[in-house]
């Protein structure tokens, strides 16, 4: 594939901070002679998915997410790619988010699960990116259906609805009824912190600082990949609700 650049691999070390667990199980009122039996049954029952994690649970395991092959045995046999796009123009500059096709690609980064490598694309390499995406058994991203695919549609007549896609933001919205940012999920689930944001990436583009944009985009792809691996292994992601409690979002990917 022409003009695809392979940067050196990096270790995305992630530090997590477990919280003190909160018991969520409630024992219903019953007649005294059955109370002991019901308590025993409830103690054996598996914890519900929307609960506080235990101290020795998945939060501590998130520290080794830098090497997905060690934590992803269920996904190793499925060829998937994770990608993200940064743009040249903001929604305000093109007349709204519904005109994402006019925003223009500043860069894109793609993670290939078989090669365990990241690949970078500039605007003139968008056709190669679109061709690459069609090779995967699953394309993964964060808000890619509502944003990244629409940006790419400005360069191609390809029907991106044909791609087998897992949009993590869409999955979160379906379960919670509202959306969470990638930064929020990264911080609570992985203990990771984003290095910048989309507005900063737009400022870098105007300053001609493409290397900074690529590095930022690559970090977002790595975080999205790690969220996928975490959810696949543990069956949930974590977020912080309005009360400040850490809560599980169940997934069965």
PDB file of C-alpha atoms in Angstrom:
ATOM      1  CA  UNK A   1       0.000   0.000   0.000  1.00  0.00           C
ATOM      2  CA  UNK A   2       1.512   3.290  -1.079  1.00  0.00           C
ATOM      3  CA  UNK A   3       2.572   6.110   1.172  1.00  0.00           C
ATOM      4  CA  UNK A   4       1.378   4.555   4.402  1.00  0.00           C
ATOM      5  CA  UNK A   5       3.762   5.412   7.195  1.00  0.00           C
ATOM      6  CA  UNK A   6       4.484   3.043  10.054  1.00  0.00           C
ATOM      7  CA  UNK A   7       5.604   4.883  13.199  1.00  0.00           C
ATOM      8  CA  UNK A   8       7.507   3.058  15.890  1.00  0.00           C
ATOM      9  CA  UNK A   9       5.445   1.084  18.343  1.00  0.00           C
ATOM     10  CA  UNK A  10       4.877   2.688  21.670  1.00  0.00           C
ATOM     11  CA  UNK A  11       3.844   1.546  25.119  1.00  0.00           C
ATOM     12  CA  UNK A  12       0.643   3.144  26.349  1.00  0.00           C
ATOM     13  CA  UNK A  13       1.106   2.548  30.061  1.00  0.00           C
ATOM     14  CA  UNK A  14      -2.087   3.212  31.925  1.00  0.00           C
ATOM     15  CA  UNK A  15      -2.443   3.672  35.648  1.00  0.00           C
ATOM     16  CA  UNK A  16      -5.769   3.038  37.318  1.00  0.00           C
ATOM     17  CA  UNK A  17      -7.059   3.996  40.735  1.00  0.00           C
ATOM     18  CA  UNK A  18      -9.614   1.575  42.218  1.00  0.00           C
ATOM     19  CA  UNK A  19     -12.383   2.948  44.355  1.00  0.00           C
ATOM     20  CA  UNK A  20     -13.891   1.567  47.531  1.00  0.00           C
ATOM     21  CA  UNK A  21     -16.771  -0.741  46.567  1.00  0.00           C
ATOM     22  CA  UNK A  22     -20.369   0.052  47.364  1.00  0.00           C
ATOM     23  CA  UNK A  23     -22.750  -2.822  47.970  1.00  0.00           C
ATOM     24  CA  UNK A  24     -25.711  -2.573  45.613  1.00  0.00           C
ATOM     25  CA  UNK A  25     -27.652  -5.725  46.569  1.00  0.00           C
ATOM     26  CA  UNK A  26     -30.834  -5.229  48.575  1.00  0.00           C
ATOM     27  CA  UNK A  27     -32.647  -8.023  50.429  1.00  0.00           C
ATOM     28  CA  UNK A  28     -36.396  -7.979  50.029  1.00  0.00           C
ATOM     29  CA  UNK A  29     -38.681  -8.231  53.044  1.00  0.00           C
ATOM     30  CA  UNK A  30     -39.820 -11.843  53.654  1.00  0.00           C
ATOM     31  CA  UNK A  31     -41.232 -13.928  56.419  1.00  0.00           C
ATOM     32  CA  UNK A  32     -38.606 -14.692  59.122  1.00  0.00           C
ATOM     33  CA  UNK A  33     -38.423 -18.422  58.416  1.00  0.00           C
ATOM     34  CA  UNK A  34     -37.303 -17.753  54.826  1.00  0.00           C
ATOM     35  CA  UNK A  35     -34.958 -14.843  55.495  1.00  0.00           C
ATOM     36  CA  UNK A  36     -31.830 -16.925  56.076  1.00  0.00           C
ATOM     37  CA  UNK A  37     -32.385 -18.989  52.937  1.00  0.00           C
ATOM     38  CA  UNK A  38     -32.878 -15.861  50.807  1.00  0.00           C
ATOM     39  CA  UNK A  39     -29.744 -14.219  52.194  1.00  0.00           C
ATOM     40  CA  UNK A  40     -27.699 -17.296  51.295  1.00  0.00           C
ATOM     41  CA  UNK A  41     -29.091 -17.250  47.748  1.00  0.00           C
ATOM     42  CA  UNK A  42     -28.314 -13.558  47.369  1.00  0.00           C
ATOM     43  CA  UNK A  43     -24.750 -14.024  48.560  1.00  0.00           C
ATOM     44  CA  UNK A  44     -24.206 -16.611  45.820  1.00  0.00           C
ATOM     45  CA  UNK A  45     -25.848 -14.518  43.136  1.00  0.00           C
ATOM     46  CA  UNK A  46     -23.493 -12.871  40.662  1.00  0.00           C
ATOM     47  CA  UNK A  47     -23.271  -9.099  41.113  1.00  0.00           C
ATOM     48  CA  UNK A  48     -25.431  -7.058  38.770  1.00  0.00           C
ATOM     49  CA  UNK A  49     -23.588  -5.297  35.970  1.00  0.00           C
ATOM     50  CA  UNK A  50     -24.530  -1.718  36.926  1.00  0.00           C
ATOM     51  CA  UNK A  51     -22.635  -1.687  40.233  1.00  0.00           C
ATOM     52  CA  UNK A  52     -19.487  -0.412  41.859  1.00  0.00           C
ATOM     53  CA  UNK A  53     -16.337  -2.456  40.969  1.00  0.00           C
ATOM     54  CA  UNK A  54     -14.442  -4.331  43.661  1.00  0.00           C
ATOM     55  CA  UNK A  55     -10.989  -3.226  44.800  1.00  0.00           C
ATOM     56  CA  UNK A  56      -9.260  -6.237  43.254  1.00  0.00           C
ATOM     57  CA  UNK A  57     -11.355  -6.110  40.099  1.00  0.00           C
ATOM     58  CA  UNK A  58     -10.881  -4.874  36.542  1.00  0.00           C
ATOM     59  CA  UNK A  59      -9.668  -1.380  37.424  1.00  0.00           C
ATOM     60  CA  UNK A  60      -6.377  -2.817  38.649  1.00  0.00           C
ATOM     61  CA  UNK A  61      -6.046  -5.008  35.549  1.00  0.00           C
ATOM     62  CA  UNK A  62      -6.244  -1.959  33.281  1.00  0.00           C
ATOM     63  CA  UNK A  63      -2.597  -1.140  34.028  1.00  0.00           C
ATOM     64  CA  UNK A  64      -1.397  -3.667  31.423  1.00  0.00           C
ATOM     65  CA  UNK A  65      -3.576  -2.523  28.528  1.00  0.00           C
ATOM     66  CA  UNK A  66      -0.544  -1.342  26.529  1.00  0.00           C
ATOM     67  CA  UNK A  67      -0.159  -4.806  24.963  1.00  0.00           C
ATOM     68  CA  UNK A  68      -3.580  -5.852  23.597  1.00  0.00           C
ATOM     69  CA  UNK A  69      -2.348  -9.317  22.628  1.00  0.00           C
ATOM     70  CA  UNK A  70      -1.930 -10.198  26.303  1.00  0.00           C
ATOM     71  CA  UNK A  71      -5.502  -9.273  27.170  1.00  0.00           C
ATOM     72  CA  UNK A  72      -7.413  -9.986  23.987  1.00  0.00           C
ATOM     73  CA  UNK A  73      -7.618 -13.763  23.402  1.00  0.00           C
ATOM     74  CA  UNK A  74     -11.285 -13.530  22.397  1.00  0.00           C
ATOM     75  CA  UNK A  75     -10.533 -10.951  19.678  1.00  0.00           C
ATOM     76  CA  UNK A  76      -7.321 -12.430  18.269  1.00  0.00           C
ATOM     77  CA  UNK A  77      -9.158 -14.562  15.718  1.00  0.00           C
ATOM     78  CA  UNK A  78     -11.198 -11.629  14.418  1.00  0.00           C
ATOM     79  CA  UNK A  79      -9.496  -9.171  12.105  1.00  0.00           C
ATOM     80  CA  UNK A  80     -10.433  -5.675  13.228  1.00  0.00           C
ATOM     81  CA  UNK A  81      -9.242  -2.136  12.712  1.00  0.00           C
ATOM     82  CA  UNK A  82      -9.625   0.928  14.906  1.00  0.00           C
ATOM     83  CA  UNK A  83      -9.410   4.362  13.329  1.00  0.00           C
ATOM     84  CA  UNK A  84      -9.926   8.050  13.951  1.00  0.00           C
ATOM     85  CA  UNK A  85      -9.871  11.191  11.806  1.00  0.00           C
ATOM     86  CA  UNK A  86      -8.864  14.779  12.518  1.00  0.00           C
ATOM     87  CA  UNK A  87     -10.190  17.554  10.309  1.00  0.00           C
ATOM     88  CA  UNK A  88      -9.002  20.799   8.741  1.00  0.00           C
ATOM     89  CA  UNK A  89     -12.143  22.805   9.494  1.00  0.00           C
ATOM     90  CA  UNK A  90     -14.585  23.057  12.396  1.00  0.00           C
ATOM     91  CA  UNK A  91     -18.343  22.531  12.275  1.00  0.00           C
ATOM     92  CA  UNK A  92     -18.823  26.283  12.564  1.00  0.00           C
ATOM     93  CA  UNK A  93     -16.619  26.903   9.528  1.00  0.00           C
ATOM     94  CA  UNK A  94     -18.643  24.576   7.271  1.00  0.00           C
ATOM     95  CA  UNK A  95     -22.146  25.487   8.465  1.00  0.00           C
ATOM     96  CA  UNK A  96     -22.809  22.794  11.074  1.00  0.00           C
ATOM     97  CA  UNK A  97     -22.090  19.184  11.986  1.00  0.00           C
ATOM     98  CA  UNK A  98     -24.441  17.980   9.244  1.00  0.00           C
ATOM     99  CA  UNK A  99     -21.847  19.209   6.723  1.00  0.00           C
ATOM    100  CA  UNK A 100     -19.018  17.067   8.056  1.00  0.00           C
ATOM    101  CA  UNK A 101     -18.319  16.077   4.445  1.00  0.00           C
ATOM    102  CA  UNK A 102     -16.871  19.579   3.956  1.00  0.00           C
ATOM    103  CA  UNK A 103     -14.525  19.526   6.959  1.00  0.00           C
ATOM    104  CA  UNK A 104     -11.593  17.931   5.156  1.00  0.00           C
ATOM    105  CA  UNK A 105      -9.133  15.384   6.541  1.00  0.00           C
ATOM    106  CA  UNK A 106      -5.962  16.693   8.153  1.00  0.00           C
ATOM    107  CA  UNK A 107      -4.844  13.188   9.106  1.00  0.00           C
ATOM    108  CA  UNK A 108      -6.131   9.748  10.055  1.00  0.00           C
ATOM    109  CA  UNK A 109      -4.631   6.941  12.111  1.00  0.00           C
ATOM    110  CA  UNK A 110      -5.575   3.275  11.777  1.00  0.00           C
ATOM    111  CA  UNK A 111      -4.708   0.380  14.094  1.00  0.00           C
ATOM    112  CA  UNK A 112      -4.437  -3.048  12.424  1.00  0.00           C
ATOM    113  CA  UNK A 113      -5.095  -5.897  14.877  1.00  0.00           C
ATOM    114  CA  UNK A 114      -3.230  -8.576  12.912  1.00  0.00           C
ATOM    115  CA  UNK A 115      -0.106  -6.512  12.442  1.00  0.00           C
ATOM    116  CA  UNK A 116      -0.446  -4.864  15.873  1.00  0.00           C
ATOM    117  CA  UNK A 117       0.681  -1.595  14.269  1.00  0.00           C
ATOM    118  CA  UNK A 118      -0.582   1.931  13.714  1.00  0.00           C
ATOM    119  CA  UNK A 119      -0.734   3.447  10.225  1.00  0.00           C
ATOM    120  CA  UNK A 120      -0.898   7.151   9.399  1.00  0.00           C
ATOM    121  CA  UNK A 121      -2.714   8.794   6.478  1.00  0.00           C
ATOM    122  CA  UNK A 122      -2.680  12.357   5.187  1.00  0.00           C
ATOM    123  CA  UNK A 123      -5.386  13.901   3.008  1.00  0.00           C
ATOM    124  CA  UNK A 124      -3.948  12.664  -0.291  1.00  0.00           C
ATOM    125  CA  UNK A 125      -3.919   9.119   1.128  1.00  0.00           C
ATOM    126  CA  UNK A 126      -7.650   9.007   1.967  1.00  0.00           C
ATOM    127  CA  UNK A 127      -8.390   6.644  -0.982  1.00  0.00           C
ATOM    128  CA  UNK A 128      -5.886   4.138   0.472  1.00  0.00           C
ATOM    129  CA  UNK A 129      -7.517   4.494   3.901  1.00  0.00           C
ATOM    130  CA  UNK A 130     -10.985   3.765   2.501  1.00  0.00           C
ATOM    131  CA  UNK A 131      -9.636   0.737   0.652  1.00  0.00           C
ATOM    132  CA  UNK A 132      -7.881  -0.477   3.808  1.00  0.00           C
ATOM    133  CA  UNK A 133     -11.084  -0.214   5.880  1.00  0.00           C
ATOM    134  CA  UNK A 134     -12.825  -2.650   3.540  1.00  0.00           C
ATOM    135  CA  UNK A 135     -10.382  -5.435   4.452  1.00  0.00           C
ATOM    136  CA  UNK A 136     -11.474  -5.731   8.089  1.00  0.00           C
ATOM    137  CA  UNK A 137     -14.030  -8.091   9.576  1.00  0.00           C
ATOM    138  CA  UNK A 138     -14.906  -5.271  11.987  1.00  0.00           C
ATOM    139  CA  UNK A 139     -14.209  -1.526  11.943  1.00  0.00           C
ATOM    140  CA  UNK A 140     -14.158   0.081  15.390  1.00  0.00           C
ATOM    141  CA  UNK A 141     -14.253   3.733  16.371  1.00  0.00           C
ATOM    142  CA  UNK A 142     -15.788   6.357  18.611  1.00  0.00           C
ATOM    143  CA  UNK A 143     -18.597   8.305  16.912  1.00  0.00           C
ATOM    144  CA  UNK A 144     -17.400   7.083  13.512  1.00  0.00           C
ATOM    145  CA  UNK A 145     -20.903   6.577  12.101  1.00  0.00           C
ATOM    146  CA  UNK A 146     -22.014  10.143  12.796  1.00  0.00           C
ATOM    147  CA  UNK A 147     -18.682  11.839  12.148  1.00  0.00           C
ATOM    148  CA  UNK A 148     -15.678  10.015  10.633  1.00  0.00           C
ATOM    149  CA  UNK A 149     -17.669   8.226   7.924  1.00  0.00           C
ATOM    150  CA  UNK A 150     -19.378  11.510   7.019  1.00  0.00           C
ATOM    151  CA  UNK A 151     -16.020  13.257   6.710  1.00  0.00           C
ATOM    152  CA  UNK A 152     -14.766  10.476   4.434  1.00  0.00           C
ATOM    153  CA  UNK A 153     -17.931  10.696   2.332  1.00  0.00           C
ATOM    154  CA  UNK A 154     -16.615  14.017   1.057  1.00  0.00           C
ATOM    155  CA  UNK A 155     -13.882  12.075  -0.752  1.00  0.00           C
ATOM    156  CA  UNK A 156     -15.710   9.002  -2.019  1.00  0.00           C
ATOM    157  CA  UNK A 157     -19.075   7.664  -3.176  1.00  0.00           C
ATOM    158  CA  UNK A 158     -18.443   4.464  -1.214  1.00  0.00           C
ATOM    159  CA  UNK A 159     -21.365   3.395   0.997  1.00  0.00           C
ATOM    160  CA  UNK A 160     -19.818   3.253   4.474  1.00  0.00           C
ATOM    161  CA  UNK A 161     -22.992   1.635   5.829  1.00  0.00           C
ATOM    162  CA  UNK A 162     -21.729  -1.568   4.210  1.00  0.00           C
ATOM    163  CA  UNK A 163     -18.779  -1.757   6.587  1.00  0.00           C
ATOM    164  CA  UNK A 164     -19.271  -4.024   9.636  1.00  0.00           C
ATOM    165  CA  UNK A 165     -18.920  -1.339  12.283  1.00  0.00           C
ATOM    166  CA  UNK A 166     -18.771  -1.113  16.062  1.00  0.00           C
ATOM    167  CA  UNK A 167     -19.273   2.491  17.166  1.00  0.00           C
ATOM    168  CA  UNK A 168     -18.519   2.588  20.894  1.00  0.00           C
ATOM    169  CA  UNK A 169     -20.251   5.941  21.410  1.00  0.00           C
ATOM    170  CA  UNK A 170     -23.394   4.610  19.731  1.00  0.00           C
ATOM    171  CA  UNK A 171     -23.332   1.555  22.009  1.00  0.00           C
ATOM    172  CA  UNK A 172     -22.962   3.745  25.105  1.00  0.00           C
ATOM    173  CA  UNK A 173     -25.833   5.985  24.014  1.00  0.00           C
ATOM    174  CA  UNK A 174     -28.123   3.001  23.425  1.00  0.00           C
ATOM    175  CA  UNK A 175     -27.531   1.747  26.967  1.00  0.00           C
ATOM    176  CA  UNK A 176     -27.524   5.013  28.923  1.00  0.00           C
ATOM    177  CA  UNK A 177     -29.814   7.214  26.849  1.00  0.00           C
ATOM    178  CA  UNK A 178     -27.122   9.899  26.677  1.00  0.00           C
ATOM    179  CA  UNK A 179     -23.574  10.228  25.387  1.00  0.00           C
ATOM    180  CA  UNK A 180     -20.222  10.217  27.157  1.00  0.00           C
ATOM    181  CA  UNK A 181     -16.970  11.639  25.859  1.00  0.00           C
ATOM    182  CA  UNK A 182     -13.989   9.493  24.963  1.00  0.00           C
ATOM    183  CA  UNK A 183     -12.027  11.410  27.599  1.00  0.00           C
ATOM    184  CA  UNK A 184     -14.554  10.447  30.288  1.00  0.00           C
ATOM    185  CA  UNK A 185     -14.514   6.732  29.440  1.00  0.00           C
ATOM    186  CA  UNK A 186     -10.713   6.718  29.166  1.00  0.00           C
ATOM    187  CA  UNK A 187     -10.286   8.372  32.551  1.00  0.00           C
ATOM    188  CA  UNK A 188     -12.781   6.251  34.478  1.00  0.00           C
ATOM    189  CA  UNK A 189     -12.279   2.882  32.756  1.00  0.00           C
ATOM    190  CA  UNK A 190      -8.570   2.942  31.956  1.00  0.00           C
ATOM    191  CA  UNK A 191      -7.169   5.657  34.193  1.00  0.00           C
ATOM    192  CA  UNK A 192      -5.862   7.309  31.000  1.00  0.00           C
ATOM    193  CA  UNK A 193      -5.862  10.982  30.083  1.00  0.00           C
ATOM    194  CA  UNK A 194      -6.177  12.479  26.609  1.00  0.00           C
ATOM    195  CA  UNK A 195      -3.299  14.712  25.539  1.00  0.00           C
ATOM    196  CA  UNK A 196      -5.396  17.323  23.695  1.00  0.00           C
ATOM    197  CA  UNK A 197      -8.827  17.839  22.103  1.00  0.00           C
ATOM    198  CA  UNK A 198     -10.365  18.481  18.717  1.00  0.00           C
ATOM    199  CA  UNK A 199     -10.175  22.268  19.012  1.00  0.00           C
ATOM    200  CA  UNK A 200      -6.471  22.089  19.771  1.00  0.00           C
ATOM    201  CA  UNK A 201      -5.996  19.839  16.740  1.00  0.00           C
ATOM    202  CA  UNK A 202      -7.705  22.478  14.569  1.00  0.00           C
ATOM    203  CA  UNK A 203      -5.356  25.168  15.908  1.00  0.00           C
ATOM    204  CA  UNK A 204      -2.373  22.925  15.163  1.00  0.00           C
ATOM    205  CA  UNK A 205      -3.617  22.500  11.592  1.00  0.00           C
ATOM    206  CA  UNK A 206      -3.731  26.257  11.055  1.00  0.00           C
ATOM    207  CA  UNK A 207      -0.184  26.439  12.452  1.00  0.00           C
ATOM    208  CA  UNK A 208       1.046  23.664  10.172  1.00  0.00           C
ATOM    209  CA  UNK A 209       1.908  21.392  13.117  1.00  0.00           C
ATOM    210  CA  UNK A 210       0.823  18.132  11.508  1.00  0.00           C
ATOM    211  CA  UNK A 211       3.082  15.918  13.644  1.00  0.00           C
ATOM    212  CA  UNK A 212       1.298  17.020  16.816  1.00  0.00           C
ATOM    213  CA  UNK A 213      -2.071  16.281  15.197  1.00  0.00           C
ATOM    214  CA  UNK A 214      -0.971  12.780  14.174  1.00  0.00           C
ATOM    215  CA  UNK A 215       0.344  12.002  17.663  1.00  0.00           C
ATOM    216  CA  UNK A 216      -2.917  13.200  19.220  1.00  0.00           C
ATOM    217  CA  UNK A 217      -4.983  11.173  16.747  1.00  0.00           C
ATOM    218  CA  UNK A 218      -2.869   8.096  17.431  1.00  0.00           C
ATOM    219  CA  UNK A 219      -3.489   8.414  21.175  1.00  0.00           C
ATOM    220  CA  UNK A 220      -7.259   8.539  20.566  1.00  0.00           C
ATOM    221  CA  UNK A 221      -7.025   5.377  18.458  1.00  0.00           C
ATOM    222  CA  UNK A 222      -4.990   3.613  21.157  1.00  0.00           C
ATOM    223  CA  UNK A 223      -7.550   4.596  23.815  1.00  0.00           C
ATOM    224  CA  UNK A 224     -10.454   3.409  21.655  1.00  0.00           C
ATOM    225  CA  UNK A 225      -8.672   0.100  21.052  1.00  0.00           C
ATOM    226  CA  UNK A 226      -8.034  -0.329  24.777  1.00  0.00           C
ATOM    227  CA  UNK A 227     -11.697   0.360  25.587  1.00  0.00           C
ATOM    228  CA  UNK A 228     -12.681  -2.331  23.081  1.00  0.00           C
ATOM    229  CA  UNK A 229     -10.265  -4.843  24.595  1.00  0.00           C
ATOM    230  CA  UNK A 230     -11.347  -3.981  28.141  1.00  0.00           C
ATOM    231  CA  UNK A 231     -15.057  -4.383  27.357  1.00  0.00           C
ATOM    232  CA  UNK A 232     -14.452  -7.623  25.471  1.00  0.00           C
ATOM    233  CA  UNK A 233     -12.516  -9.111  28.376  1.00  0.00           C
ATOM    234  CA  UNK A 234     -14.627  -7.830  31.278  1.00  0.00           C
ATOM    235  CA  UNK A 235     -18.098  -7.388  29.775  1.00  0.00           C
ATOM    236  CA  UNK A 236     -18.457  -3.709  30.651  1.00  0.00           C
ATOM    237  CA  UNK A 237     -16.972  -0.214  30.593  1.00  0.00           C
ATOM    238  CA  UNK A 238     -16.974   2.213  33.511  1.00  0.00           C
ATOM    239  CA  UNK A 239     -18.283   5.744  33.860  1.00  0.00           C
ATOM    240  CA  UNK A 240     -18.904   8.203  36.668  1.00  0.00           C
ATOM    241  CA  UNK A 241     -22.533   9.172  37.222  1.00  0.00           C
ATOM    242  CA  UNK A 242     -23.850  12.532  38.432  1.00  0.00           C
ATOM    243  CA  UNK A 243     -23.556  11.385  42.039  1.00  0.00           C
ATOM    244  CA  UNK A 244     -19.854  10.722  41.588  1.00  0.00           C
ATOM    245  CA  UNK A 245     -20.198   6.932  41.733  1.00  0.00           C
ATOM    246  CA  UNK A 246     -18.335   4.650  39.345  1.00  0.00           C
ATOM    247  CA  UNK A 247     -20.887   2.541  37.465  1.00  0.00           C
ATOM    248  CA  UNK A 248     -20.626  -0.293  34.950  1.00  0.00           C
ATOM    249  CA  UNK A 249     -22.069  -0.141  31.441  1.00  0.00           C
ATOM    250  CA  UNK A 250     -22.645  -3.769  30.345  1.00  0.00           C
ATOM    251  CA  UNK A 251     -21.502  -4.916  26.906  1.00  0.00           C
ATOM    252  CA  UNK A 252     -21.478  -8.293  25.142  1.00  0.00           C
ATOM    253  CA  UNK A 253     -19.221  -7.661  22.159  1.00  0.00           C
TER     254      UNK A 253
END
